[in-house]
PDB file of C-alpha atoms in Angstrom:
ATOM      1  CA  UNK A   1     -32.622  67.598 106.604  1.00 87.00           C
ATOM      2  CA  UNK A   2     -35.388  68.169 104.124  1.00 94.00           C
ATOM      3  CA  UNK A   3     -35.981  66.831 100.537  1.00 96.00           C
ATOM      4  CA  UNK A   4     -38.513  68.083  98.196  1.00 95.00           C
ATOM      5  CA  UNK A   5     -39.734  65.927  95.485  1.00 96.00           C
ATOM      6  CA  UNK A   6     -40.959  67.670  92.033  1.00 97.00           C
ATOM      7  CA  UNK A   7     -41.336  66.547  88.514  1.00 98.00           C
ATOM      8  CA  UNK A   8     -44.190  64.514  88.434  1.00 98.00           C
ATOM      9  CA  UNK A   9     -46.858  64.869  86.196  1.00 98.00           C
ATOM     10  CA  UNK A  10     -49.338  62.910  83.396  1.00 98.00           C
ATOM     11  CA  UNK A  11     -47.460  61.721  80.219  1.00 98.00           C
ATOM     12  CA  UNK A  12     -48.131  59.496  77.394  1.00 98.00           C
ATOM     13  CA  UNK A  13     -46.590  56.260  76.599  1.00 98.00           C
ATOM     14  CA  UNK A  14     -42.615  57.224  75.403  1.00 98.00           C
ATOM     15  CA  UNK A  15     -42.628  60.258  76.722  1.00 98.00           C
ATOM     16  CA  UNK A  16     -39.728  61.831  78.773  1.00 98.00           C
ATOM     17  CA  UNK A  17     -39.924  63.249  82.441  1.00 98.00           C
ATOM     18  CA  UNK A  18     -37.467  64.309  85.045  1.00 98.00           C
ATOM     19  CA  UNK A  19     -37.522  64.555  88.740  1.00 98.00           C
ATOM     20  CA  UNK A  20     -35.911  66.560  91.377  1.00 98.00           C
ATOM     21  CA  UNK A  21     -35.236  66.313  94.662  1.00 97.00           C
ATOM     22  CA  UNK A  22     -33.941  69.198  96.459  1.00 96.00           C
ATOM     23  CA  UNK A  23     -32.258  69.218  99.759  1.00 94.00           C
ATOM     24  CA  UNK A  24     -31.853  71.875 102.533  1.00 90.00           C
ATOM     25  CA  UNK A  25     -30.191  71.609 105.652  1.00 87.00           C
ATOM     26  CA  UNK A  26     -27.439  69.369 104.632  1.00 83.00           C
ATOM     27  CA  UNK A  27     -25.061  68.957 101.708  1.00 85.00           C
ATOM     28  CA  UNK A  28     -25.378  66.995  98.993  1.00 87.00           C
ATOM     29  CA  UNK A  29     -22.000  66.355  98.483  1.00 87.00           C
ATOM     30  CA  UNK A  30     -20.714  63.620 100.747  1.00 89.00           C
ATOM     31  CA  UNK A  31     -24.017  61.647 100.660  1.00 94.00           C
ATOM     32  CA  UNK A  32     -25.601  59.401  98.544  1.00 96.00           C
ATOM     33  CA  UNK A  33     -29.045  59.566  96.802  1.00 97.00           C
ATOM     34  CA  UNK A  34     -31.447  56.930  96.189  1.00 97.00           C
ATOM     35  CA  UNK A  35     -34.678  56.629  94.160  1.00 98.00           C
ATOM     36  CA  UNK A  36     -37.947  54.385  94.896  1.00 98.00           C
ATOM     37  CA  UNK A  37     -40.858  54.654  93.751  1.00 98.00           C
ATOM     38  CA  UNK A  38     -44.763  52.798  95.203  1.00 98.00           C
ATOM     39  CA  UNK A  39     -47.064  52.019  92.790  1.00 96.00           C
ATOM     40  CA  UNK A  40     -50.746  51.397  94.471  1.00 92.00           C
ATOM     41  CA  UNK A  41     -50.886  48.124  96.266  1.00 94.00           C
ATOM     42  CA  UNK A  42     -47.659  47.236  96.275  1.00 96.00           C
ATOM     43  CA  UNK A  43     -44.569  47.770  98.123  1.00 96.00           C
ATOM     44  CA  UNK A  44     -42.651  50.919  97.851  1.00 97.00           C
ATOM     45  CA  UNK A  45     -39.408  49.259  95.404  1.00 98.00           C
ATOM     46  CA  UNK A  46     -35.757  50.450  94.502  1.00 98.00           C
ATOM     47  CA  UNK A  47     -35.078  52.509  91.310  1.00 98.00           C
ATOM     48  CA  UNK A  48     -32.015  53.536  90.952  1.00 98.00           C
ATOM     49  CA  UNK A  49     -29.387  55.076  93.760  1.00 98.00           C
ATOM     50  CA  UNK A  50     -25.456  56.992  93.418  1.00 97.00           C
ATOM     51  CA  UNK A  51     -22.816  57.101  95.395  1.00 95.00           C
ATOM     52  CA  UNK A  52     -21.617  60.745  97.185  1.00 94.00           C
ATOM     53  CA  UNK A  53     -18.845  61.347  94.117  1.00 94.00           C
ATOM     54  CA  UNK A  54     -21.404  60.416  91.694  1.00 95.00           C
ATOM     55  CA  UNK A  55     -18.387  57.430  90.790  1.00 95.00           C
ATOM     56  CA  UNK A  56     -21.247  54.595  90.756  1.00 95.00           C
ATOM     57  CA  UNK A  57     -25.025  54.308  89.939  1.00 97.00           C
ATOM     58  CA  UNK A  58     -27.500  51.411  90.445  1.00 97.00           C
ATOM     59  CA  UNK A  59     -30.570  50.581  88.785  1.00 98.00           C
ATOM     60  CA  UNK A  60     -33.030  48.319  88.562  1.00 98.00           C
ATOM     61  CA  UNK A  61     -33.306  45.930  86.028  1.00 98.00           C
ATOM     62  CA  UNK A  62     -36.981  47.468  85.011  1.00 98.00           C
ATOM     63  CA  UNK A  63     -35.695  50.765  84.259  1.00 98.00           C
ATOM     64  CA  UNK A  64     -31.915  50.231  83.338  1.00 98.00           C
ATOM     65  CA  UNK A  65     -31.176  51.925  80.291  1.00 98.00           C
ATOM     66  CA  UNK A  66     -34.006  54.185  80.096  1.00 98.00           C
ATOM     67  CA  UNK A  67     -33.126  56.013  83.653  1.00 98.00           C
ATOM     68  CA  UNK A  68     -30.344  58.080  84.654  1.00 98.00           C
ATOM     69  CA  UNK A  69     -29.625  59.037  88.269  1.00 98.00           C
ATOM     70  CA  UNK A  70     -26.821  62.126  89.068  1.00 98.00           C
ATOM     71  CA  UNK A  71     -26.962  64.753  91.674  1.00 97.00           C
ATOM     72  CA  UNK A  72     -25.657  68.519  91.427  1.00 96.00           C
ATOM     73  CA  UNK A  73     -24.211  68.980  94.596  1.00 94.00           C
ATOM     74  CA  UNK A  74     -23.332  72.823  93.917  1.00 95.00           C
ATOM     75  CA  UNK A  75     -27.238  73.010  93.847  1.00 95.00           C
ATOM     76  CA  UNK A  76     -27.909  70.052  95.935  1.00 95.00           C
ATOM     77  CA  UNK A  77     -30.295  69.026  93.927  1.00 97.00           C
ATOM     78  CA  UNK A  78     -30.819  65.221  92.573  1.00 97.00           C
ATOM     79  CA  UNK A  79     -32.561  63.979  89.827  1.00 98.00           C
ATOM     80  CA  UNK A  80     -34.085  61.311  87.808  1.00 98.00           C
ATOM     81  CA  UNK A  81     -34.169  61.564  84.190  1.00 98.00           C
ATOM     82  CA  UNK A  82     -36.895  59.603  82.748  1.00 98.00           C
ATOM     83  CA  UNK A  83     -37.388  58.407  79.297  1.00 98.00           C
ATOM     84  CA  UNK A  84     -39.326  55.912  77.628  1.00 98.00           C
ATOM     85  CA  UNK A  85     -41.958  55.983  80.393  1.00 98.00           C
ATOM     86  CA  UNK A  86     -44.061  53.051  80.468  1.00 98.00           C
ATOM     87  CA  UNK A  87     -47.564  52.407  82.192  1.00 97.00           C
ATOM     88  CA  UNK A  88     -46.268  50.398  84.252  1.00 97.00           C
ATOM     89  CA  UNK A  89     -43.734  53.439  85.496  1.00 98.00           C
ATOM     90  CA  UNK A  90     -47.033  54.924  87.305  1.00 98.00           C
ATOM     91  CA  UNK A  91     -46.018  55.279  91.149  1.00 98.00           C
ATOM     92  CA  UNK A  92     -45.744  58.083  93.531  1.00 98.00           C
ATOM     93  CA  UNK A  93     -41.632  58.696  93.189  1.00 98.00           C
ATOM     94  CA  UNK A  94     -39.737  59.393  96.223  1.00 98.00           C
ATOM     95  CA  UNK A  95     -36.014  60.625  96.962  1.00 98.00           C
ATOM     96  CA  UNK A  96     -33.980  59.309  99.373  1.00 97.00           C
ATOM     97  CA  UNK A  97     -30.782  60.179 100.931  1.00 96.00           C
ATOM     98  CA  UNK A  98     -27.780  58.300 102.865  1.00 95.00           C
ATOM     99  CA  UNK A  99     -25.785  59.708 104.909  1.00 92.00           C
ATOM    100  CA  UNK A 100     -22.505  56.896 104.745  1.00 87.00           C
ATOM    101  CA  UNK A 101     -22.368  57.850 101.288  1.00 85.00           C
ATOM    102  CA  UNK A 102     -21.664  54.253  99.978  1.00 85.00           C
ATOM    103  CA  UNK A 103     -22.790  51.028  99.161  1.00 89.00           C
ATOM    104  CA  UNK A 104     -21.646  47.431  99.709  1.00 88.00           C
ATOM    105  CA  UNK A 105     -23.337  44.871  98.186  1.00 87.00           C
ATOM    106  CA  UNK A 106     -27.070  45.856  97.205  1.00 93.00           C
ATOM    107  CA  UNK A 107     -27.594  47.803 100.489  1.00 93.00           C
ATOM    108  CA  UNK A 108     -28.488  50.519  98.133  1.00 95.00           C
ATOM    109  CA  UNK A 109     -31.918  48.854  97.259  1.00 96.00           C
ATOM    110  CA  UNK A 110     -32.763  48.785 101.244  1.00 96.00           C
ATOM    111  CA  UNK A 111     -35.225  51.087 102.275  1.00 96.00           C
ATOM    112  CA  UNK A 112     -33.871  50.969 105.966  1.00 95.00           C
ATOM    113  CA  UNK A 113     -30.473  51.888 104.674  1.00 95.00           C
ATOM    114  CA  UNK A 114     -31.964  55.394 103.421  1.00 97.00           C
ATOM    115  CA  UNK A 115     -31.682  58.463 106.416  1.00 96.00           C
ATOM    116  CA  UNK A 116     -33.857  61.101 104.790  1.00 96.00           C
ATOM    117  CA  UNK A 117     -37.010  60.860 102.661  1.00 97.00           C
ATOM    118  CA  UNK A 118     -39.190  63.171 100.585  1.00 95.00           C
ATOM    119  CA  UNK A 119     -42.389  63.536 100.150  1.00 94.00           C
ATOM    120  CA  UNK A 120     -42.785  62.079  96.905  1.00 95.00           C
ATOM    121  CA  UNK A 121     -44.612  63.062  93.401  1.00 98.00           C
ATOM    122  CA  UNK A 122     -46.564  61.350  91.207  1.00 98.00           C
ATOM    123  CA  UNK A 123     -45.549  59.727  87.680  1.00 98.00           C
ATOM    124  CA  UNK A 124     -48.666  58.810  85.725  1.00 98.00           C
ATOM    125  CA  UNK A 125     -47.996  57.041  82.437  1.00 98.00           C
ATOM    126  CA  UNK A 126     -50.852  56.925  80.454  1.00 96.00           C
ATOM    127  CA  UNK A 127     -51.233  54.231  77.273  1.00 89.00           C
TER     128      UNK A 127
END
């Protein structure tokens, strides 16, 4: 299984960006997806993660309401819309999938929990 990451870029304060993460050699559907990102020095951290019907989304409380997670799975393709982007959204992004599908508890903001990862892209929120 292989994810590609894409979307990143350089974007001012407010502005709106949204990442992909396309998957080849497995289905989307029947999997779950999961977003972290790793800002520099610190430790790679949950951002938001959906179920395999796309019936439940997490975030964290740093980006709630100005993230949205979904997944095609006729293009098995995931994303992360981004709005509002603040400097302190600046991390290398990466996609995650899991192969159970779903989550008990917060299991979905364990790294260890995740099967596949991408490579990542870059967010860089300038002020």
């Amino acid at each position: 299984v292989q994810l590609q990451a894409s979307g990143g870029g350089l974007v001012p304060v407010g502005d709106s960006l949204r990442l992909s993460c396309a998957t080849s050699g497995r289905a989307l559907s029947g999997v779950a997806v999961g977003w972290f990102r790793e800002a520099p020095g610190k430790d790679r951290e949950f951002v938001a993660a959906i179920s395999w019907n796309s019936r439940s989304a997490y975030y964290a409380d740093s980006v709630k309401g100005r993230f949205t997670i979904s997944k095609d799975d006729a293009k098995n393709t995931g994303y992360l819309q981004m709005s509002n982007l603040k400097p302190e959204d600046t991390a290398v992004y990466y996609c995650a999938v899991d192969i159970l599908g779903d989550f008990t508890g917060r299991a979905y903001e364990n790294t260890r929990r995740y099967d596949y990862w991408g490579q990542g892209t870059q967010v860089t929120v300038s002020s």
